[in-house]
Each structure stands twice: as C-alpha cells, then as structure tokens.
Coordinates of C-alpha atoms in Angstrom, one line a residue:
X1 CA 75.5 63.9 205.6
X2 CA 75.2 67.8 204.9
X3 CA 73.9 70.6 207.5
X4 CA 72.9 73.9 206.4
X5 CA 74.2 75.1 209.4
X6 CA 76.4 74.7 212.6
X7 CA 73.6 74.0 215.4
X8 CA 72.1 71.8 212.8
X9 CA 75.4 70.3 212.5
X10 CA 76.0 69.9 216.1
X11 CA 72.9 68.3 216.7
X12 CA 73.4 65.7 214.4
X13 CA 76.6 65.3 215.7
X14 CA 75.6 64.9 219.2
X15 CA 72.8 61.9 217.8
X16 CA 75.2 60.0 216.5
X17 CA 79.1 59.6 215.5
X18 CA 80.7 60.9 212.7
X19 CA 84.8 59.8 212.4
X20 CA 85.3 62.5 210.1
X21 CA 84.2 65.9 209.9
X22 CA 84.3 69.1 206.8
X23 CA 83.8 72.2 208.2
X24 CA 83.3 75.6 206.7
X25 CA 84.6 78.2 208.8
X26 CA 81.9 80.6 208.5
X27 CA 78.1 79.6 208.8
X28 CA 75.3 80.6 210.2
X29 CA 75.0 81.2 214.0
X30 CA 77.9 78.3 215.0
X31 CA 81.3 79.1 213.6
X32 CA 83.1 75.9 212.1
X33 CA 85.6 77.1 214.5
X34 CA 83.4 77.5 217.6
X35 CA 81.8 73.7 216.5
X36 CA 85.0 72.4 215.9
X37 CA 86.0 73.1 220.0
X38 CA 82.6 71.8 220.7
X39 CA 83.8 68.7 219.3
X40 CA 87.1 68.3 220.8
X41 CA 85.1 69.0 224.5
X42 CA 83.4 65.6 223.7
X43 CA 86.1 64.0 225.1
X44 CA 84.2 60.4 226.2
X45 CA 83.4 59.8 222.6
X46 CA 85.5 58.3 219.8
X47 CA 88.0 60.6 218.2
X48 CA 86.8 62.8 215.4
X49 CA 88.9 63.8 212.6
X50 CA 87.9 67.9 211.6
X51 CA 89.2 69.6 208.5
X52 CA 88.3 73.3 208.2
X53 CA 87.2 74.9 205.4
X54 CA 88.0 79.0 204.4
X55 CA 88.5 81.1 202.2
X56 CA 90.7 82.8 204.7
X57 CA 94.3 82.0 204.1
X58 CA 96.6 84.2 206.5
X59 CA 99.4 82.8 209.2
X60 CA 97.0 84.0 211.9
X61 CA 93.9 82.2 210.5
X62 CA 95.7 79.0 210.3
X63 CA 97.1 79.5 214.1
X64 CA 93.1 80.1 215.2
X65 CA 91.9 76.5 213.3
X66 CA 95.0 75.0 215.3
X67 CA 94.4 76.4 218.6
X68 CA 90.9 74.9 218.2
X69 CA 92.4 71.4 217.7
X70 CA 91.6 71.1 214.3
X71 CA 93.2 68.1 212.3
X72 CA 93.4 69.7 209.0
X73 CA 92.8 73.4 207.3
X74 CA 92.2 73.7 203.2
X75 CA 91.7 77.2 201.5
X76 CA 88.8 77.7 199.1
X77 CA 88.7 77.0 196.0
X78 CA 89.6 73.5 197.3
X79 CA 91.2 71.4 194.7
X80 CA 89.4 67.9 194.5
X81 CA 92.8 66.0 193.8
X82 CA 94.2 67.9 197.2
X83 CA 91.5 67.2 199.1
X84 CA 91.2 63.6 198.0
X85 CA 94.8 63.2 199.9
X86 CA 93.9 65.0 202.9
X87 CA 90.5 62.8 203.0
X88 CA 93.7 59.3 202.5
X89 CA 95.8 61.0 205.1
X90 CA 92.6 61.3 207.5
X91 CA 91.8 57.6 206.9
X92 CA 95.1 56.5 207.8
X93 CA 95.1 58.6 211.2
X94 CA 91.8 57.2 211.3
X95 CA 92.4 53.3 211.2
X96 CA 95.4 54.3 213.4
X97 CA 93.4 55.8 215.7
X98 CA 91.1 53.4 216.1
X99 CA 93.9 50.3 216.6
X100 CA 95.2 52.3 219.2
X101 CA 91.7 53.2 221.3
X102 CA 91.1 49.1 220.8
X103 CA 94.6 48.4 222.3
X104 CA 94.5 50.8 225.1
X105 CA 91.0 49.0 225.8
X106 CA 92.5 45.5 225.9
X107 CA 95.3 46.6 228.1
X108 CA 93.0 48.5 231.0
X109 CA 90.4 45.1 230.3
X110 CA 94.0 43.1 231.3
X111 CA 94.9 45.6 234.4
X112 CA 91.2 45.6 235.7
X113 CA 91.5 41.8 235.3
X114 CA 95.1 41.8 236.8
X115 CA 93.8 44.1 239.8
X116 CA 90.8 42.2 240.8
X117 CA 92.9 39.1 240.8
X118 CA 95.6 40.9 242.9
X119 CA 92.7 42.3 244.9
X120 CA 91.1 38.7 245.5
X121 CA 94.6 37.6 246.5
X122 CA 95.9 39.9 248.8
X123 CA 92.3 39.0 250.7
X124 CA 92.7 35.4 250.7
X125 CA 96.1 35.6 251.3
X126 CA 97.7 38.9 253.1
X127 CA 94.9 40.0 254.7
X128 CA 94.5 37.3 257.8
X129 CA 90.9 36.3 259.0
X130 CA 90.5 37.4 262.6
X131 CA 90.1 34.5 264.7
X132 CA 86.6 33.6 266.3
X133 CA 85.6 35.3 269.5
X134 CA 86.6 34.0 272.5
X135 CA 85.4 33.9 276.4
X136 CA 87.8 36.5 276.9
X137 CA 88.4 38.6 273.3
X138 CA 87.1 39.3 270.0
X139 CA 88.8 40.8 267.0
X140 CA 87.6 42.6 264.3
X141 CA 89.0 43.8 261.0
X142 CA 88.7 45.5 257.7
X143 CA 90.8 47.1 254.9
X144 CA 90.0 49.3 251.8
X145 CA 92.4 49.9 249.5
X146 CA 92.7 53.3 247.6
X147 CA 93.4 51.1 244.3
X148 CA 92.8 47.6 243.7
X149 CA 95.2 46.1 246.2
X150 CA 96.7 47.6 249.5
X151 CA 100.3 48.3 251.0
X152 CA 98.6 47.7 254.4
X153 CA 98.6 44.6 255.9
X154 CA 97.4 42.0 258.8
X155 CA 97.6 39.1 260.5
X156 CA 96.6 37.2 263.5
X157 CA 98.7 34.3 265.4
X158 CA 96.6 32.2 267.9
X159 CA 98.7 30.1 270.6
X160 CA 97.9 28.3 273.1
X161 CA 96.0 29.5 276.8
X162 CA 94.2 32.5 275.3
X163 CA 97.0 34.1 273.9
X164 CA 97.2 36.2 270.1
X165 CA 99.5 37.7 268.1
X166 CA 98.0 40.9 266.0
X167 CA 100.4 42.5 263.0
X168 CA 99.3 45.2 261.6
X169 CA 101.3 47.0 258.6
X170 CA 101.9 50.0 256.6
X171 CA 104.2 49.5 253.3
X172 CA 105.6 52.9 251.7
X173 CA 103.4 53.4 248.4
X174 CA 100.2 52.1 247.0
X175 CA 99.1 49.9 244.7
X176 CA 100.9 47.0 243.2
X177 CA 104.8 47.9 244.2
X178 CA 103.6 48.3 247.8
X179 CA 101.4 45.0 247.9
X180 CA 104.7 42.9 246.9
X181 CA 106.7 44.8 249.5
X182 CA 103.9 43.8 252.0
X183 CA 103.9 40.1 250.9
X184 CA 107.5 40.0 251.5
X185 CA 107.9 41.7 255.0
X186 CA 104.9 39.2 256.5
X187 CA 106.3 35.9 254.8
X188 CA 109.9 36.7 256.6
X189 CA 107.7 37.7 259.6
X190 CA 106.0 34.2 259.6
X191 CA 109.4 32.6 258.6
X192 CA 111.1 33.9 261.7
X193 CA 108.5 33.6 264.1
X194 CA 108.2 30.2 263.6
X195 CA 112.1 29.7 263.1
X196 CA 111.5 31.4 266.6
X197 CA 109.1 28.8 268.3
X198 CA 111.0 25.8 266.8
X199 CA 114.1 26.9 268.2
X200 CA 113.0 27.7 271.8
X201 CA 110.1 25.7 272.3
X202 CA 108.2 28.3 273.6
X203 CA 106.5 31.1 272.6
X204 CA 109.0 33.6 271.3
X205 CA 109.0 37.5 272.7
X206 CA 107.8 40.7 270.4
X207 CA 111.7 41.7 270.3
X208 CA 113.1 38.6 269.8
X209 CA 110.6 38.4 266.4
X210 CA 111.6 42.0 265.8
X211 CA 115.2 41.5 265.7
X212 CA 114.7 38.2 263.4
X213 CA 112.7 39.9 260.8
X214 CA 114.6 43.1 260.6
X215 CA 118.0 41.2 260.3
X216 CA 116.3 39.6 257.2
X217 CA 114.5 42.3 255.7
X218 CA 116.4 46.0 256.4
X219 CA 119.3 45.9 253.8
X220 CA 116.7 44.8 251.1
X221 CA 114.2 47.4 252.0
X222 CA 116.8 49.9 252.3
X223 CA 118.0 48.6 248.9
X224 CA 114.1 49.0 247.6
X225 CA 114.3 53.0 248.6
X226 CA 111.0 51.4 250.9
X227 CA 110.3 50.9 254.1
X228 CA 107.1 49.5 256.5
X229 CA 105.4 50.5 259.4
X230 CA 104.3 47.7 261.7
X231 CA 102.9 46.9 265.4
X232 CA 103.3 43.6 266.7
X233 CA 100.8 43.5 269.5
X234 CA 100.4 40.1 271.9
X235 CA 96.8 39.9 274.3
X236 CA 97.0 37.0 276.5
X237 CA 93.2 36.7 277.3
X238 CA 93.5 34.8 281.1
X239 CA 95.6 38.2 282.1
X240 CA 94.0 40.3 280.2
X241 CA 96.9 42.1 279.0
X242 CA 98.6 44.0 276.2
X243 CA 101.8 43.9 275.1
X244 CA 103.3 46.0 271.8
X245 CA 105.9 46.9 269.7
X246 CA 104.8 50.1 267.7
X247 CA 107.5 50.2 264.7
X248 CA 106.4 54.0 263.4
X249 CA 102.3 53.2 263.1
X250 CA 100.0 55.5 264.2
X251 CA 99.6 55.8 268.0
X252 CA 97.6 52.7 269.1
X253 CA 94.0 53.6 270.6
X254 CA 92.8 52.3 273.5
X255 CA 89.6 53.0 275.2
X256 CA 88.9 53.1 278.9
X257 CA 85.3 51.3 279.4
X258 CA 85.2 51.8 283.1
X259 CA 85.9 55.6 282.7
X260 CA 84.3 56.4 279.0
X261 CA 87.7 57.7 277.7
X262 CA 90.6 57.3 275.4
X263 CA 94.3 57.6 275.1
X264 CA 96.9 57.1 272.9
X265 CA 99.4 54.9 273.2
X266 CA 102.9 56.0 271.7
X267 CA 104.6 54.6 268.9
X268 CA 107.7 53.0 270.2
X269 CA 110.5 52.6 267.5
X270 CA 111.3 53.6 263.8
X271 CA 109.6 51.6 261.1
X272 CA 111.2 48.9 259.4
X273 CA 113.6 49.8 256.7
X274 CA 115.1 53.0 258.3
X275 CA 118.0 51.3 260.8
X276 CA 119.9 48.1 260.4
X277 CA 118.9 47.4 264.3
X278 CA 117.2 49.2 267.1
X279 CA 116.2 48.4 270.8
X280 CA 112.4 46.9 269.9
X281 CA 111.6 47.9 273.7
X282 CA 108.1 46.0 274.4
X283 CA 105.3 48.1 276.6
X284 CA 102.0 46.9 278.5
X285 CA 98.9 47.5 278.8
X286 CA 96.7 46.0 281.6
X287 CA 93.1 45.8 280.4
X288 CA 90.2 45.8 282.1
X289 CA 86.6 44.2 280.8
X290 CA 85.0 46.5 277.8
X291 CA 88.2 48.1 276.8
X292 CA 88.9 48.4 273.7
X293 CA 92.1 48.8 271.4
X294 CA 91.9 50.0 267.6
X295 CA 95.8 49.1 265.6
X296 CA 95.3 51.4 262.3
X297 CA 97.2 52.9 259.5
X298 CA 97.5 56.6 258.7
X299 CA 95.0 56.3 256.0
X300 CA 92.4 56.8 258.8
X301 CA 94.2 59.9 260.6
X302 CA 95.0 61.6 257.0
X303 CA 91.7 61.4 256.2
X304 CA 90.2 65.0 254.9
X305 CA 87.4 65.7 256.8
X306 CA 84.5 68.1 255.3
X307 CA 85.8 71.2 257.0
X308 CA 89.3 70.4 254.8
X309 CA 92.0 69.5 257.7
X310 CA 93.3 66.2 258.5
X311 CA 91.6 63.9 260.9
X312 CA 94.1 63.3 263.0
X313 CA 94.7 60.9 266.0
X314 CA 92.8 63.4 268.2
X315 CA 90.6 63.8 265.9
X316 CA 89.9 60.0 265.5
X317 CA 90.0 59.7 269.3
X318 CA 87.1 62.2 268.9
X319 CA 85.4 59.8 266.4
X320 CA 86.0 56.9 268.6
X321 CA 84.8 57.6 272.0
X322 CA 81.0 58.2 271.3
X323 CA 81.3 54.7 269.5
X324 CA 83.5 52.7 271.3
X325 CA 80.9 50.9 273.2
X326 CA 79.7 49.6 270.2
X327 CA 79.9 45.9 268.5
X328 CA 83.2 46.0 266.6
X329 CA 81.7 45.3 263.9
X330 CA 79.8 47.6 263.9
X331 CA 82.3 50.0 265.2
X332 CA 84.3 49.6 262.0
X333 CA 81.0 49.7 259.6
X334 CA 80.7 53.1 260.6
X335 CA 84.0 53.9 260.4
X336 CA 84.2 52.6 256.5
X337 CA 80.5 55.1 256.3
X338 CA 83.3 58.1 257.8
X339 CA 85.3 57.6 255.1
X340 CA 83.0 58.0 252.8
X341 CA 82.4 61.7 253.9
X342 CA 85.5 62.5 253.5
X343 CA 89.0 62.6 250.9
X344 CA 90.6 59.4 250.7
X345 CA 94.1 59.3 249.3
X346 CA 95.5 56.3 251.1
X347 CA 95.0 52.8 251.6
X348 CA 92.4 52.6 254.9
X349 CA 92.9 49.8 257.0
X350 CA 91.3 49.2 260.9
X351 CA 91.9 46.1 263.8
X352 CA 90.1 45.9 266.8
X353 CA 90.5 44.4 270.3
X354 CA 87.3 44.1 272.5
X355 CA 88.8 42.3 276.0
X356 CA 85.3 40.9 277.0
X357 CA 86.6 39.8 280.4
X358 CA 86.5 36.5 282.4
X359 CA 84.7 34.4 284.3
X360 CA 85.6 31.9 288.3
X361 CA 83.4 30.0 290.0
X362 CA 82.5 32.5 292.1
X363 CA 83.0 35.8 289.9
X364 CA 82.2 37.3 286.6
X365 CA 83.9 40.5 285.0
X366 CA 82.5 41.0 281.9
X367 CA 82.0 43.4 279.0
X368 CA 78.5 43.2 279.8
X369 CA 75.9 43.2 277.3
X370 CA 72.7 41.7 276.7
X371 CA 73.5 37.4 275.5
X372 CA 75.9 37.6 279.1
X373 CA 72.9 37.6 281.2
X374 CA 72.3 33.9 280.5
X375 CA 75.8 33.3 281.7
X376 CA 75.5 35.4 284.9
X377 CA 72.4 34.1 285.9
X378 CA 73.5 30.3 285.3
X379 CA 76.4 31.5 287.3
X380 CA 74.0 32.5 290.3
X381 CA 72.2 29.6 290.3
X382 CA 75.3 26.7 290.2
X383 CA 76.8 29.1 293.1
X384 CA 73.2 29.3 294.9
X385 CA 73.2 25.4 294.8
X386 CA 76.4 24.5 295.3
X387 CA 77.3 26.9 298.2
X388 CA 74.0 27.9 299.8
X389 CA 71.1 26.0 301.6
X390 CA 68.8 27.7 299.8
X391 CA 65.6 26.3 298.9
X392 CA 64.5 25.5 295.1
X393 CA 62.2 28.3 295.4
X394 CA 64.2 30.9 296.8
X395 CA 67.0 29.6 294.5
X396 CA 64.6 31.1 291.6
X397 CA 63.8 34.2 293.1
X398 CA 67.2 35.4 294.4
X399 CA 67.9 34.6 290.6
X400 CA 64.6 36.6 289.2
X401 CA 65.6 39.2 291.3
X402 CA 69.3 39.5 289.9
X403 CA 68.0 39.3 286.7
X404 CA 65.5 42.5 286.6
X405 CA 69.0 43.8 288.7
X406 CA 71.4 43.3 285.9
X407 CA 68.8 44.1 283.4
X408 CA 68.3 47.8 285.3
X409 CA 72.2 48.4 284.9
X410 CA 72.7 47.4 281.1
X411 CA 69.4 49.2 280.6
X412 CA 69.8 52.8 282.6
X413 CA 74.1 52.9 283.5
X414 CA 74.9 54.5 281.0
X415 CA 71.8 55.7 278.9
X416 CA 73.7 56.2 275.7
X417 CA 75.5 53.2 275.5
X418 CA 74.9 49.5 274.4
X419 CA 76.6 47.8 277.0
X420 CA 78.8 48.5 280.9
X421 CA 81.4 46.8 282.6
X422 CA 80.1 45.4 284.7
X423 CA 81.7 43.1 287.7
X424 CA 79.6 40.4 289.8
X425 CA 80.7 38.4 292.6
X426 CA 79.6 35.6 294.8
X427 CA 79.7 34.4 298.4
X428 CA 78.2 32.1 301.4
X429 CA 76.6 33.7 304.5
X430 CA 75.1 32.0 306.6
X431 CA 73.6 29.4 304.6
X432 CA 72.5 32.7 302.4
X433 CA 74.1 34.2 298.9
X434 CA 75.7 37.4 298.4
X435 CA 75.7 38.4 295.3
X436 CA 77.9 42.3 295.1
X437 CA 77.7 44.1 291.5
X438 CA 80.0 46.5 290.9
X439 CA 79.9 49.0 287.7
X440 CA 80.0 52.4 286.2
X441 CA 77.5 55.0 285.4
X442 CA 74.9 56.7 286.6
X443 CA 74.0 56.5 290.6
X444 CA 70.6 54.9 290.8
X445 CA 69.4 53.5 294.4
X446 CA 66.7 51.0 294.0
X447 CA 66.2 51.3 297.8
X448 CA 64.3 54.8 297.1
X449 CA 61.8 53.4 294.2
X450 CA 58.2 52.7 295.8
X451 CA 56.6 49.2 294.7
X452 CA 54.6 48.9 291.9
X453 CA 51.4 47.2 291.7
X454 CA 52.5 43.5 291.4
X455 CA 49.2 42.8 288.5
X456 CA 50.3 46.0 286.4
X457 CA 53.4 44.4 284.2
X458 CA 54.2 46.9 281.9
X459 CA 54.1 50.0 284.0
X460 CA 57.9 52.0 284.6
X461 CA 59.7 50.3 287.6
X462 CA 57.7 46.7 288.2
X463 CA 61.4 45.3 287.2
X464 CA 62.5 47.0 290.4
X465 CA 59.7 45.6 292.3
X466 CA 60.9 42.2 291.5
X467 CA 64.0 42.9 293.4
X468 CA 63.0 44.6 296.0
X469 CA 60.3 41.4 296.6
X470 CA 62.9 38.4 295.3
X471 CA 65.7 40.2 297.8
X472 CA 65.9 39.7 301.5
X473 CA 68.4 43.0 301.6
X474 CA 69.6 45.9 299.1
X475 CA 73.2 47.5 299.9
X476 CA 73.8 50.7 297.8
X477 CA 76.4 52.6 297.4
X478 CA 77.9 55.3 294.5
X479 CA 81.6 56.5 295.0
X480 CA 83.8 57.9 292.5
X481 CA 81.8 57.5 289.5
X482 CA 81.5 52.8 290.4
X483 CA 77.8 51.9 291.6
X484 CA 78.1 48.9 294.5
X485 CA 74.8 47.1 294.3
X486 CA 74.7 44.4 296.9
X487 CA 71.4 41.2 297.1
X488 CA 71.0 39.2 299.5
X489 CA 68.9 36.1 300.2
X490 CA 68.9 34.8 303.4
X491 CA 68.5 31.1 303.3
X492 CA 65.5 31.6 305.8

C-alpha cells in the first residue's frame, strides 16, 4: 500500500500490520524519521522492518536514520537492482525474525506451563494443610508467592493429646532455585523427626530435631551459597502452651486477648545454613484463651506501604492488633487485601494460632464467641442436674438467665470486637448453683439497670430483665480492667 503522507501512513499502520516498511524521509507533516520512532514505540506489536528513503546522503544523516532505529537507509535515485537486495536481505531478517518471536513464544508457553505445575506442586506438596480445629486450637494458613512458586514454606505435625508441631520457613531467593532448596530442608526435617520418634519412642524435643536436621543439611547449604530461616513451634492444647525455636524468622507475634495487646517474641538462633551447630535454646509461652500467635516471613514486614517505608514488625503489630480478634481466616484475608495496597517484592507467607481454650466438668475458659454459647449453657444445665437440687423449672431459668448474661458480655465487652475471653465456673451451695463469669472489657453492672416491661421484647435491656428475674442474686464487681459477674439460684 502507498500513503501520500506520514499521518496517513501512520494511521494505516496503526489499523493493521505491515512487516516491512519504505519510507521517504521528508513528507508532509510526519517526517519518515519522526514515523519511523513512532514505529519502533509500538513495541507490543510484531517487529517491523523500516528502510529510509533520501536524497540526503551525509555521515550525519545516516547517524539520524540510525538513532531512530531504522533497519536500512538508501540514497535517491535508488537503483532497482540495489534495492531489490535490501528488499532479499529484509526478508531474510524477516523469516528470522519471525522463527525467533515463535520460539521465544513456545518457550514462555513451556515456563508458564512449568510454573503452574511447580505452583500446583509446591501446594499439594510443600505447603502442609493446617489441621482441623480442635476443642482447644485452630490453625490457619496462606502463602503467595512473588513468582509462580515460593521459597517459603510450612508444615504441621499432629501427635497425640492435643499436641502440634508448626514449621514455618524462609529459603534465601525466589522462585524456582529457592522452591528446591525449600523441598530439601523440610524432607530432611521430616526424615529426622521421625528418625527422632522411632528412636526414642516418644515425642522428640525442638532441639533435639534442630540438631538432626542441621547436622544433615548445613555443609550442603553452605555449599549452595544458601541458607533458611525457620521456627519450629510446639502448642500442646491441654496446657495451653508454646514452645519455639526461632532460627532467624521474623519475631513471632503473639497477641494478648485478656489485655487487647501485642508483643514480639524474639528470634532465638541464626538461620540454617550460617553455623555448623548452635545451642537451639527452646522458649515458652503460656497462653491464655483468645490469644493469638501469627509465625510469618519477612515478605509481610518488607512490605512497602503507601507512604513508601517498610512495614515493619511494629508496623505489623500495628496492623494486627485492631484485627486480632477476628476469625483467622479472616484475619489473614485481610491481610492478603493489605498486600495488595502495597509493593510486593518477596514471597508472602502467614500461620496462625488461635488457643480457643478448654473445658472441666465444672469450668469453661474459652475464646468466647457466639457457636460457644451452646456449649456453656449445656454445661450449666448437666452441672445444674448433676450437682444441684434444683427443680426442672428453675433448672431452665437459672439457664435463660445465663444465657441473656453471656449474650450481654460477647455483645457490649468489648464494643469493637467479635468475641472476649471469657472464663465461667461452677459450684454447689446449698442445694443452689453458682455460676462466676469472669472477663475483660468494659464495667457494666446489671444490678443498676431498671426492669423492662416483661410484654415489650424488643425494647433496649429486656435481655437484662431476664436475668435479673431468672436470678435469685447478682454479684458484681470490675477490678483492673476483669468484670466478675456472679448468678445465683437458690434451690428454693
């Protein structure tokens, strides 16, 4: 096709390809020159081969056609037979050209392929499945990878009585390289921890592991010019406690549910890969019902946030406490949402520990949310009839009127959160039920509320007036930040 002109030129261009292209240096309004850059800006299009046409012949000229990324310059008059070979030589750059864009498609087509394999494998197979909630714990997860697959890593070990093993890792590197690296240090992990267990009979200790797995992997990381970061953390649900070995990872988070605030736990060793041995000295943690405990990489601190520093761990502790009373699910959906707002440049991976508590014949301490009070109140009522000599009746309104209690305290404690520790315990008087509820938050006496109209159900406070009429006596008392609610029902 022939244009009279270079916007004519360019537009046709622009509608449709053209592999090669003549242009005459001088035209109307668009140079050939100035069109020619045009064309080389195009870069998500097919390559274009441009010859120039001029009668301008200097060293200079020629310099300007080639700073403007053109393929080929002719002088006017232009000799057919001459430019007959320059048109050969263009077809053969061409067909070359075009091989080379269909290889370089085939071979990202196999490494997309190649990555969401990997991808597919390393979550089937590297990244563990966090067990299924128990009375006393649950465990959530995630991982996004700032390429296909992830140096970060996890894993969960459940034993017997309540008791799980959490590893969470860190390989030097993304991608691929670090993904392999990864593989290898939790296979030898596995390896020795059952090597471990065989051996003794008995669950093994965090340093004995330790000291197995860097004994098998430090001279080949060393060798690798790598290295990982790991925590191997133990929570033994019937005790409600913590133990660690931080091996370089971000400080562990751990979030104070009675109190509403955070720390940091320290990191307690090198990583793996730095020393042939080291003293893998194990801390503890006691936990207490609601806590909660967030093992993550550095992918979450060195996140950029919108002002343009580093997150942080006190920034994330920030993050964390307005949140940490929520579903850990959750939690961690909002956390992947975060990252969204800000520069990622590393692989972004999350674990959490909720301790929900336990639960005695006589006593519930619970991370107390909404689907507990079925458990509390069936708790009330095989202590009522077990221990008491309490009528049917009054069986069913000492438990109404815990009910609208426990209710008030998830609903007002703490008016921005979902859910309160919250701790209830039982006892015989008399023939009568004690029932003491102990929890955080806001002082509230329902002594001090005046009844409500027993036929008007919806109006502010007829909750409280089924206490106050299902109870024989109200205790109250706020100290140090811990409201003591005590019912009783007398068994007269």
């Amino acid at each position: 096709q022939v244009a009279p002109n270079g916007e004519t030129g360019w537009n046709r261009y622009r509608s449709e390809h053209f592999a090669l292209v003549i242009l005459d240096w001088v035209m109307p309004g668009l140079s050939g020159i100035d069109l020619c850059r045009m064309i080389r800006a195009e870069t998500d299009r097919p390559y274009t081969y441009v010859i120039v046409l001029t009668g301008k012949s200097s060293r200079e000229d020629r310099l300007d056609a080639l700073s403007a990324e053109a393929d080929d310059f002719l002088t006017k008059p232009v000799d057919n037979a001459e430019l007959l070979a320059r048109l050969s030589t263009a077809r053969r750059i061409l067909i070359n050209e075009e091989m080379l864009r269909s290889l370089n498609e085939e071979l990202s087509a196999a490494r997309k392929l190649e990555g969401e394999l990997g991808s597919k494998i390393q979550k089937e197979l590297l990244l563990g499945e966090p067990p299924e909630a128990s009375p006393s714990h649950s465990i959530a997860s995630m991982c996004i990878p700032s390429s296909m697959v992830a140096g970060d890593f996890y894993d969960f070990y459940t034993h017997a009585e309540d008791v799980t093993d959490i590893v969470a890792g860190d390989v030097m590197g993304k991608g691929i390289p670090a993904a392999l690296v990864a593989a290898g240090v939790k296979s030898v992990l596995e390896k020795r921890l059952l090597t471990e267990v065989a051996v003794r009979h008995d669950l093994p200790s965090i340093p004995s592991v330790l000291d197995q797995l860097c004994g098998s992997t430090v001279s080949k990381l060393i060798g690798l010019s790598t290295f990982a970061t790991l925590t191997y953390a133990r929570f033994e649900g019937g005790l409600g406690r913590l133990s660690y070995v931080n091996c370089g990872n971000p400080g562990i988070l751990h979030w104070d549910a009675a109190h509403n605030q955070v720390s940091i736990l320290p990191t307690s060793t090198v990583p793996i890969g730095f020393l042939e041995s080291d003293d893998y000295a194990e801390s503890q943690v006691q936990l207490q019902p609601g806590d909660l405990v967030l093992f993550y990489s550095d992918g979450v601190t060195d996140l950029i946030t919108q002002e343009g520093s580093a997150l942080g761990a006190e920034g994330f502790a920030d993050w964390v406490t307005p949140r940490a009373h929520l579903p850990l699910d959750r939690l961690l959906h909002e956390l992947a949402e975060f990252r969204t707002g800000s520069t990622v440049s590393d692989d972004f991976t999350c674990v959490g520990l909720r301790y929900l508590g336990w639960e005695a014949e006589d006593s519930l301490h619970l991370w107390s949310e909404g689907k507990i009070l079925g458990r509390a109140r069936d708790l009330v009522r095989r202590f009522s009839m077990r221990e008491g000599r309490l009528s049917e009746d009054r069986i069913e309104e000492l438990v109404i009127g815990f009910q609208e209690a426990a209710s008030n305290v998830l609903r007002h404690a703490r008016s921005d959160h979902l859910a309160v520790p919250l701790a209830i315990n039982l006892a015989e008087a008399g023939g009568g039920i004690v029932i003491r509820m102990r929890y955080p938050g806001i002082p509230f006496d329902p002594r001090l509320v005046a009844p409500r109209a027993k036929d008007i159900r919806d109006e502010s406070g007829f909750g409280l007036n089924l206490v106050q009429s299902g109870i024989d006596e109200l205790l109250y008392e706020h100290r140090a930040g811990i409201n003591d609610l005590t019912l009783i029902k007398h068994c007269q």
